[in-house]
Amino acid sequence: MAFWRIPLDAEQIDVTRGIVYIIEDRCKGCGYCIEYCPKQVLAFSKKFNKKGYHLPEAVKPDDCVNCHYCENICPEFAIYSAEASPSAEAVSG
Amino acid sequence: MTGKPKKAAEINQMAHPLDDLLRTDRIPHIWCPGCGIGTAFSACLNAIKASCEDLDKVAMVSGIGCSGRGAGYIKLDSFHTTHGRAIPFATGLKLGNPELNVIVFSGDGDLFAIGGNHFIHAARRNMDITVICVNNLNYGMTGGQAAATTPYNAKTTTTPVGNPESPFNLPLMAYASGATYVARWTILHARDLTLSIQEAINKKGFSFIEVLSPCPINYGRRNKEKSLDTLKAYQDKSIIKNNAHPADLETDFSKSIVLGKFVDTDRLTCIESYDKTCRLG
């Protein structure tokens, strides 16, 4: 989502960060999570799963804000997000 | 090389947050790619998780049809009944054990065509159950025939030039029959739907929620609509209007679709009024 201007207290706000997990063999490639991710974190990958469907993959994993919408809209119980723990972030950063 | 075994271990730990409520040995389920029943089911499971403390006191009943499979995928007490008889079975469960939270998860064909009379009479008696109707606008499992909910002019297997009949207005029917909670959402409004199901489970009396859901294989294909187009239509044409009058809620996709909570009233439930009338003293 684009803001007109940066909020004055943007520096003080802690934006939650999430990690997207995909259970590959459950996915049927409907594309709902890709279309409706508010941060456009996901995209179709070139990879196939066991049943021959194209999977989503996190192309911008750092943008995930852990809103759980992909988890809610997925009809296959194949994707979910979890809060990124600060320690993991420190390790990766 | 050291990275690889670590990754495998991570994958083994992965479990979806709803896996504890699912019979995971049956997943992936039979629903088609793009079918909305899975989303409605997941909203229902989330709502059960959020509103029911004791999961031993929850039972799910479903009828016949694609959505009837729901009872087979939930890892709680559940029953897959004969065609159209989900509500009578749920009524029996509730009367036999009034402590149970009974949820009926079924489709429009099962609840409103073959089971139509059971629906209106359960609503009239105000049985304390929650009915979730996944409305995919046709008989999906049998090959996409015209149903009681197929919109005017829609193409199906049995109406190849367009449906000449008008569909049921399900919220109006529930309201007119005496339901105490009536709402309608689409699968795109997954969060509102979850909250609404939570409210309905906690509500005393007959609660009815209609969930509009795409059927890409049998309905969408004949009406030149891919599943994502259906969701786009939900996004563009839906208007959220709580407390709208149920008579204004036609499912006409050439105009707008009104969503929201339409009825939330209180009256004596079946068990309460039985006790009051027949168990004097």
CSV table of C-alpha atoms in Angstrom, one decimal:
chain,number,residue,atom,x,y,z
A,1,MET,CA,0.0,0.0,0.0
A,2,ALA,CA,1.4,3.4,-1.0
A,3,PHE,CA,1.1,6.3,1.5
A,4,TRP,CA,0.9,9.9,0.4
A,5,ARG,CA,3.5,10.9,3.0
A,6,ILE,CA,5.4,9.1,5.6
A,7,PRO,CA,3.6,9.2,9.0
A,8,LEU,CA,5.4,11.4,11.6
A,9,ASP,CA,5.8,8.5,14.0
A,10,ALA,CA,6.9,6.0,11.4
A,11,GLU,CA,10.3,5.6,13.1
A,12,GLN,CA,8.8,4.5,16.4
A,13,ILE,CA,6.3,2.0,15.0
A,14,ASP,CA,7.5,-1.6,15.1
A,15,VAL,CA,6.2,-3.3,12.0
A,16,THR,CA,5.8,-7.0,12.7
A,17,ARG,CA,7.8,-9.3,10.4
A,18,GLY,CA,6.6,-12.7,9.4
A,19,ILE,CA,8.0,-15.7,7.6
A,20,VAL,CA,5.8,-17.5,5.0
A,21,TYR,CA,5.8,-21.3,5.1
A,22,ILE,CA,4.4,-23.3,2.2
A,23,ILE,CA,3.4,-26.9,2.5
A,24,GLU,CA,4.3,-27.8,-1.0
A,25,ASP,CA,2.4,-31.1,-1.5
A,26,ARG,CA,-0.9,-29.6,-0.4
A,27,CYS,CA,-0.9,-26.8,-2.9
A,28,LYS,CA,-3.2,-26.9,-6.0
A,29,GLY,CA,-1.9,-23.7,-7.6
A,30,CYS,CA,-5.1,-21.6,-7.4
A,31,GLY,CA,-3.1,-18.4,-7.0
A,32,TYR,CA,-5.3,-16.8,-4.4
A,33,CYS,CA,-2.5,-16.1,-2.0
A,34,ILE,CA,-0.4,-14.6,-4.8
A,35,GLU,CA,-3.2,-12.3,-6.0
A,36,TYR,CA,-4.4,-11.1,-2.6
A,37,CYS,CA,-1.1,-10.7,-0.7
A,38,PRO,CA,-1.2,-7.0,0.4
A,39,LYS,CA,2.5,-6.8,0.1
A,40,GLN,CA,3.0,-8.8,-3.1
A,41,VAL,CA,5.4,-11.1,-1.3
A,42,LEU,CA,4.4,-14.2,-3.3
A,43,ALA,CA,4.7,-15.2,-7.0
A,44,PHE,CA,4.3,-18.4,-9.0
A,45,SER,CA,7.6,-20.3,-9.0
A,46,LYS,CA,8.8,-22.4,-12.0
A,47,LYS,CA,8.8,-25.5,-9.7
A,48,PHE,CA,6.2,-28.2,-9.7
A,49,ASN,CA,5.0,-30.2,-6.7
A,50,LYS,CA,4.3,-33.9,-6.5
A,51,LYS,CA,0.9,-33.4,-8.2
A,52,GLY,CA,2.2,-31.2,-11.0
A,53,TYR,CA,0.9,-27.8,-9.8
A,54,HIS,CA,2.9,-24.7,-9.9
A,55,LEU,CA,3.6,-23.5,-6.4
A,56,PRO,CA,3.8,-20.0,-4.9
A,57,GLU,CA,7.2,-18.8,-3.6
A,58,ALA,CA,8.2,-15.9,-1.5
A,59,VAL,CA,10.0,-13.6,-3.8
A,60,LYS,CA,10.2,-10.7,-1.3
A,61,PRO,CA,10.2,-12.6,2.0
A,62,ASP,CA,11.5,-9.5,3.9
A,63,ASP,CA,8.3,-7.6,3.1
A,64,CYS,CA,6.0,-10.0,4.9
A,65,VAL,CA,4.2,-8.3,7.8
A,66,ASN,CA,2.6,-11.5,9.2
A,67,CYS,CA,-1.0,-10.5,8.4
A,68,HIS,CA,-2.1,-14.1,8.0
A,69,TYR,CA,-4.3,-13.3,5.0
A,70,CYS,CA,-2.7,-16.0,2.8
A,71,GLU,CA,-3.3,-18.5,5.6
A,72,ASN,CA,-7.0,-17.4,5.7
A,73,ILE,CA,-7.7,-17.4,2.0
A,74,CYS,CA,-5.8,-20.6,1.1
A,75,PRO,CA,-8.5,-23.3,0.4
A,76,GLU,CA,-5.9,-26.1,0.8
A,77,PHE,CA,-4.3,-25.4,4.3
A,78,ALA,CA,-1.1,-25.2,2.4
A,79,ILE,CA,0.4,-21.8,3.4
A,80,TYR,CA,0.8,-20.0,6.7
A,81,SER,CA,2.9,-17.3,8.2
A,82,ALA,CA,4.5,-17.1,11.6
A,83,GLU,CA,6.1,-14.2,13.4
A,84,ALA,CA,9.8,-13.8,12.7
A,85,SER,CA,11.5,-14.1,16.1
A,86,PRO,CA,13.9,-11.2,16.8
A,87,SER,CA,16.8,-13.5,17.4
A,88,ALA,CA,16.4,-15.1,13.9
A,89,GLU,CA,16.3,-11.6,12.5
A,90,ALA,CA,19.5,-10.7,14.3
A,91,VAL,CA,21.2,-13.8,12.9
A,92,SER,CA,20.1,-13.2,9.4
A,93,GLY,CA,20.8,-9.4,9.6
B,1,MET,CA,26.3,-29.3,2.4
B,2,THR,CA,25.9,-28.4,6.1
B,3,GLY,CA,22.8,-26.3,5.2
B,4,LYS,CA,20.8,-29.2,3.7
B,5,PRO,CA,20.1,-31.4,6.6
B,6,LYS,CA,19.1,-28.4,8.6
B,7,LYS,CA,16.5,-27.5,6.0
B,8,ALA,CA,15.0,-31.0,6.0
B,9,ALA,CA,14.6,-30.8,9.8
B,10,GLU,CA,12.8,-27.5,9.4
B,11,ILE,CA,10.4,-28.9,6.9
B,12,ASN,CA,9.6,-31.8,9.2
B,13,GLN,CA,8.6,-29.4,12.0
B,14,MET,CA,6.2,-27.5,9.7
B,15,ALA,CA,2.6,-27.8,10.7
B,16,HIS,CA,-0.3,-25.6,9.6
B,17,PRO,CA,-1.9,-23.9,12.6
B,18,LEU,CA,-5.2,-25.8,11.9
B,19,ASP,CA,-3.5,-29.2,11.6
B,20,ASP,CA,-4.7,-30.1,15.1
B,21,LEU,CA,-8.4,-29.8,13.9
B,22,LEU,CA,-7.8,-31.6,10.6
B,23,ARG,CA,-7.7,-35.3,9.7
B,24,THR,CA,-4.3,-34.6,8.0
B,25,ASP,CA,-4.2,-38.1,6.6
B,26,ARG,CA,-7.1,-37.1,4.3
B,27,ILE,CA,-5.5,-33.8,3.2
B,28,PRO,CA,-5.0,-32.7,0.3
B,29,HIS,CA,-8.8,-32.8,0.1
B,30,ILE,CA,-10.9,-33.6,-2.9
B,31,TRP,CA,-12.1,-30.0,-3.7
B,32,CYS,CA,-11.0,-28.6,-7.1
B,33,PRO,CA,-8.2,-26.0,-7.5
B,34,GLY,CA,-9.8,-22.6,-6.9
B,35,CYS,CA,-12.9,-24.0,-5.1
B,36,GLY,CA,-14.0,-21.8,-2.2
B,37,ILE,CA,-15.2,-24.5,0.1
B,38,GLY,CA,-11.7,-25.0,1.6
B,39,THR,CA,-11.6,-21.3,2.6
B,40,ALA,CA,-15.0,-21.4,4.1
B,41,PHE,CA,-14.0,-24.5,6.0
B,42,SER,CA,-10.8,-23.0,7.2
B,43,ALA,CA,-12.8,-19.9,8.4
B,44,CYS,CA,-15.1,-22.3,10.2
B,45,LEU,CA,-12.2,-24.1,11.9
B,46,ASN,CA,-10.7,-20.8,12.9
B,47,ALA,CA,-14.0,-19.7,14.4
B,48,ILE,CA,-14.4,-23.0,16.3
B,49,LYS,CA,-10.9,-22.7,17.7
B,50,ALA,CA,-11.5,-19.1,18.8
B,51,SER,CA,-14.9,-19.5,20.4
B,52,CYS,CA,-15.2,-23.1,21.8
B,53,GLU,CA,-13.1,-23.8,24.8
B,54,ASP,CA,-14.0,-27.5,25.1
B,55,LEU,CA,-13.7,-29.1,21.7
B,56,ASP,CA,-15.3,-32.3,23.0
B,57,LYS,CA,-18.5,-30.3,23.1
B,58,VAL,CA,-18.5,-29.4,19.4
B,59,ALA,CA,-20.1,-31.5,16.7
B,60,MET,CA,-20.2,-30.9,13.0
B,61,VAL,CA,-22.9,-32.3,10.7
B,62,SER,CA,-22.9,-32.1,7.0
B,63,GLY,CA,-25.1,-33.3,4.2
B,64,ILE,CA,-24.4,-34.5,0.7
B,65,GLY,CA,-22.4,-32.6,-1.9
B,66,CYS,CA,-18.9,-31.2,-2.2
B,67,SER,CA,-19.2,-29.3,1.0
B,68,GLY,CA,-20.6,-32.3,2.7
B,69,ARG,CA,-17.1,-33.6,2.8
B,70,GLY,CA,-16.3,-31.1,5.5
B,71,ALA,CA,-17.5,-33.5,8.3
B,72,GLY,CA,-14.9,-36.0,7.1
B,73,TYR,CA,-12.0,-33.6,7.3
B,74,ILE,CA,-12.6,-32.2,10.8
B,75,LYS,CA,-11.0,-34.0,13.7
B,76,LEU,CA,-13.9,-33.6,16.1
B,77,ASP,CA,-17.2,-35.4,16.5
B,78,SER,CA,-18.8,-35.2,13.1
B,79,PHE,CA,-21.4,-36.9,10.9
B,80,HIS,CA,-21.9,-37.0,7.2
B,81,THR,CA,-25.7,-37.5,6.9
B,82,THR,CA,-28.0,-38.6,4.1
B,83,HIS,CA,-29.0,-36.0,1.4
B,84,GLY,CA,-30.8,-33.0,2.8
B,85,ARG,CA,-31.0,-34.4,6.4
B,86,ALA,CA,-28.1,-32.5,8.0
B,87,ILE,CA,-30.5,-30.2,9.9
B,88,PRO,CA,-32.8,-32.9,11.3
B,89,PHE,CA,-29.7,-34.9,12.5
B,90,ALA,CA,-28.3,-31.7,14.1
B,91,THR,CA,-31.7,-31.1,15.7
B,92,GLY,CA,-31.6,-34.6,17.2
B,93,LEU,CA,-28.0,-34.1,18.5
B,94,LYS,CA,-28.9,-30.8,20.1
B,95,LEU,CA,-32.1,-32.2,21.8
B,96,GLY,CA,-30.3,-35.3,23.0
B,97,ASN,CA,-27.4,-33.3,24.4
B,98,PRO,CA,-28.2,-29.6,24.9
B,99,GLU,CA,-24.6,-28.9,26.0
B,100,LEU,CA,-23.3,-29.6,22.5
B,101,ASN,CA,-22.4,-26.8,20.1
B,102,VAL,CA,-23.8,-28.1,16.9
B,103,ILE,CA,-22.6,-26.7,13.6
B,104,VAL,CA,-24.1,-27.7,10.2
B,105,PHE,CA,-21.7,-27.2,7.4
B,106,SER,CA,-23.3,-27.9,4.0
B,107,GLY,CA,-24.1,-26.6,0.6
B,108,ASP,CA,-27.0,-24.8,-1.1
B,109,GLY,CA,-28.3,-27.9,-2.8
B,110,ASP,CA,-28.4,-29.9,0.3
B,111,LEU,CA,-29.8,-27.2,2.6
B,112,PHE,CA,-32.2,-25.4,0.3
B,113,ALA,CA,-33.3,-27.9,-2.4
B,114,ILE,CA,-33.8,-31.3,-1.0
B,115,GLY,CA,-33.5,-30.1,2.6
B,116,GLY,CA,-35.5,-26.8,2.2
B,117,ASN,CA,-38.3,-27.8,4.5
B,118,HIS,CA,-36.0,-29.0,7.2
B,119,PHE,CA,-34.3,-25.6,7.1
B,120,ILE,CA,-37.4,-23.5,7.4
B,121,HIS,CA,-38.8,-25.6,10.2
B,122,ALA,CA,-35.6,-25.6,12.2
B,123,ALA,CA,-35.6,-21.8,11.9
B,124,ARG,CA,-39.3,-21.6,12.8
B,125,ARG,CA,-38.6,-23.7,16.0
B,126,ASN,CA,-35.5,-21.7,16.7
B,127,MET,CA,-33.3,-24.7,17.2
B,128,ASP,CA,-30.1,-23.6,18.8
B,129,ILE,CA,-27.7,-24.6,16.0
B,130,THR,CA,-25.4,-22.8,13.6
B,131,VAL,CA,-25.9,-23.4,9.9
B,132,ILE,CA,-23.2,-22.5,7.4
B,133,CYS,CA,-24.3,-22.7,3.8
B,134,VAL,CA,-21.6,-22.7,1.2
B,135,ASN,CA,-23.4,-21.3,-1.8
B,136,ASN,CA,-21.7,-22.0,-5.1
B,137,LEU,CA,-24.8,-21.3,-7.2
B,138,ASN,CA,-25.1,-24.8,-8.8
B,139,TYR,CA,-25.1,-28.5,-8.1
B,140,GLY,CA,-21.3,-28.8,-8.3
B,141,MET,CA,-20.7,-32.5,-7.4
B,142,THR,CA,-23.2,-33.9,-9.9
B,143,GLY,CA,-21.9,-32.0,-12.9
B,144,GLY,CA,-23.1,-28.4,-12.6
B,145,GLN,CA,-26.9,-28.6,-13.0
B,146,ALA,CA,-29.1,-25.6,-12.3
B,147,ALA,CA,-30.0,-25.3,-8.6
B,148,ALA,CA,-32.4,-23.3,-6.6
B,149,THR,CA,-29.8,-20.7,-6.1
B,150,THR,CA,-28.6,-20.3,-9.7
B,151,PRO,CA,-28.8,-16.7,-10.7
B,152,TYR,CA,-31.2,-15.6,-13.5
B,153,ASN,CA,-29.7,-16.0,-16.9
B,154,ALA,CA,-26.7,-18.0,-15.7
B,155,LYS,CA,-25.6,-20.9,-17.9
B,156,THR,CA,-25.4,-24.4,-16.4
B,157,THR,CA,-25.5,-28.0,-17.8
B,158,THR,CA,-29.3,-28.0,-17.7
B,159,THR,CA,-29.8,-24.4,-18.8
B,160,PRO,CA,-27.4,-24.0,-21.7
B,161,VAL,CA,-29.0,-20.8,-23.0
B,162,GLY,CA,-29.4,-19.2,-19.5
B,163,ASN,CA,-31.5,-19.9,-16.4
B,164,PRO,CA,-35.1,-18.7,-16.9
B,165,GLU,CA,-35.8,-19.0,-13.1
B,166,SER,CA,-35.1,-16.6,-10.3
B,167,PRO,CA,-32.9,-17.8,-7.5
B,168,PHE,CA,-33.8,-18.1,-3.8
B,169,ASN,CA,-32.9,-15.2,-1.6
B,170,LEU,CA,-31.4,-17.2,1.2
B,171,PRO,CA,-31.1,-14.5,3.9
B,172,LEU,CA,-34.7,-13.5,3.3
B,173,MET,CA,-35.8,-17.1,3.6
B,174,ALA,CA,-33.9,-17.5,6.9
B,175,TYR,CA,-35.3,-14.2,8.2
B,176,ALA,CA,-38.9,-15.0,7.2
B,177,SER,CA,-38.7,-18.4,8.8
B,178,GLY,CA,-37.6,-16.9,12.1
B,179,ALA,CA,-33.8,-17.3,12.3
B,180,THR,CA,-32.2,-15.1,15.0
B,181,TYR,CA,-28.9,-14.5,13.3
B,182,VAL,CA,-28.5,-14.0,9.5
B,183,ALA,CA,-25.4,-13.0,7.7
B,184,ARG,CA,-23.8,-13.3,4.3
B,185,TRP,CA,-20.1,-13.1,3.3
B,186,THR,CA,-18.0,-14.3,0.5
B,187,ILE,CA,-14.8,-16.3,0.8
B,188,LEU,CA,-12.8,-13.2,-0.1
B,189,HIS,CA,-14.0,-11.6,3.2
B,190,ALA,CA,-12.3,-14.4,5.1
B,191,ARG,CA,-11.8,-12.4,8.3
B,192,ASP,CA,-15.3,-11.0,8.5
B,193,LEU,CA,-16.6,-14.5,7.8
B,194,THR,CA,-14.5,-16.0,10.6
B,195,LEU,CA,-15.7,-13.3,13.1
B,196,SER,CA,-19.3,-13.8,11.9
B,197,ILE,CA,-19.1,-17.6,12.4
B,198,GLN,CA,-17.7,-17.0,15.9
B,199,GLU,CA,-20.6,-14.7,16.7
B,200,ALA,CA,-23.0,-17.2,15.3
B,201,ILE,CA,-21.5,-20.0,17.4
B,202,ASN,CA,-21.8,-18.0,20.6
B,203,LYS,CA,-25.3,-16.8,19.7
B,204,LYS,CA,-28.3,-18.6,21.3
B,205,GLY,CA,-30.8,-19.7,18.7
B,206,PHE,CA,-30.9,-20.5,15.0
B,207,SER,CA,-27.9,-18.8,13.2
B,208,PHE,CA,-27.5,-18.8,9.5
B,209,ILE,CA,-24.5,-17.7,7.5
B,210,GLU,CA,-24.5,-17.8,3.7
B,211,VAL,CA,-21.0,-18.0,2.2
B,212,LEU,CA,-20.7,-17.2,-1.5
B,213,SER,CA,-18.0,-19.3,-3.0
B,214,PRO,CA,-16.6,-19.8,-6.5
B,215,CYS,CA,-17.1,-23.1,-8.4
B,216,PRO,CA,-14.6,-22.7,-11.1
B,217,ILE,CA,-15.0,-26.1,-12.7
B,218,ASN,CA,-18.7,-26.5,-13.1
B,219,TYR,CA,-20.2,-23.0,-12.8
B,220,GLY,CA,-17.3,-20.7,-13.7
B,221,ARG,CA,-16.3,-22.6,-16.8
B,222,ARG,CA,-19.8,-22.4,-18.3
B,223,ASN,CA,-20.1,-18.7,-17.5
B,224,LYS,CA,-16.6,-17.8,-18.8
B,225,GLU,CA,-15.3,-17.0,-15.3
B,226,LYS,CA,-12.0,-18.3,-13.9
B,227,SER,CA,-11.8,-18.6,-10.1
B,228,LEU,CA,-9.8,-15.4,-9.8
B,229,ASP,CA,-12.4,-13.5,-12.0
B,230,THR,CA,-15.1,-14.6,-9.5
B,231,LEU,CA,-13.0,-13.2,-6.6
B,232,LYS,CA,-12.5,-10.0,-8.6
B,233,ALA,CA,-16.3,-9.8,-9.0
B,234,TYR,CA,-16.8,-10.3,-5.3
B,235,GLN,CA,-14.3,-7.5,-4.7
B,236,ASP,CA,-15.8,-5.1,-7.2
B,237,LYS,CA,-19.5,-5.7,-6.7
B,238,SER,CA,-19.9,-6.4,-3.0
B,239,ILE,CA,-21.2,-3.7,-0.7
B,240,ILE,CA,-21.0,-4.3,3.1
B,241,LYS,CA,-24.2,-3.0,4.6
B,242,ASN,CA,-25.0,-4.3,8.0
B,243,ASN,CA,-28.7,-4.4,9.0
B,244,ALA,CA,-29.8,-4.1,5.4
B,245,HIS,CA,-33.4,-5.4,4.9
B,246,PRO,CA,-33.3,-9.1,3.9
B,247,ALA,CA,-35.7,-8.4,1.0
B,248,ASP,CA,-33.0,-6.3,-0.8
B,249,LEU,CA,-30.5,-9.1,-1.0
B,250,GLU,CA,-31.0,-10.7,-4.4
B,251,THR,CA,-27.9,-12.5,-5.8
B,252,ASP,CA,-27.7,-10.7,-9.0
B,253,PHE,CA,-24.1,-10.4,-10.2
B,254,SER,CA,-25.0,-7.8,-12.9
B,255,LYS,CA,-25.8,-5.4,-10.0
B,256,SER,CA,-24.2,-5.3,-6.6
B,257,ILE,CA,-24.1,-8.0,-3.9
B,258,VAL,CA,-24.9,-6.9,-0.4
B,259,LEU,CA,-22.9,-8.5,2.4
B,260,GLY,CA,-23.0,-8.1,6.1
B,261,LYS,CA,-24.9,-9.1,9.2
B,262,PHE,CA,-28.6,-8.6,8.6
B,263,VAL,CA,-30.5,-10.0,11.5
B,264,ASP,CA,-29.4,-10.3,15.2
B,265,THR,CA,-32.4,-10.7,17.5
B,266,ASP,CA,-33.3,-12.8,20.5
B,267,ARG,CA,-36.3,-15.1,21.1
B,268,LEU,CA,-36.9,-18.3,23.1
B,269,THR,CA,-35.1,-21.3,21.6
B,270,CYS,CA,-36.9,-24.6,21.0
B,271,ILE,CA,-35.6,-26.2,24.2
B,272,GLU,CA,-36.4,-23.2,26.3
B,273,SER,CA,-40.0,-22.8,25.1
B,274,TYR,CA,-40.6,-26.6,25.4
B,275,ASP,CA,-39.4,-26.4,29.1
B,276,LYS,CA,-41.6,-23.4,29.7
B,277,THR,CA,-44.7,-24.9,28.1
B,278,CYS,CA,-44.5,-28.6,28.8
B,279,ARG,CA,-42.3,-29.0,31.9
B,280,LEU,CA,-44.4,-27.0,34.4
B,281,GLY,CA,-43.0,-26.9,37.9
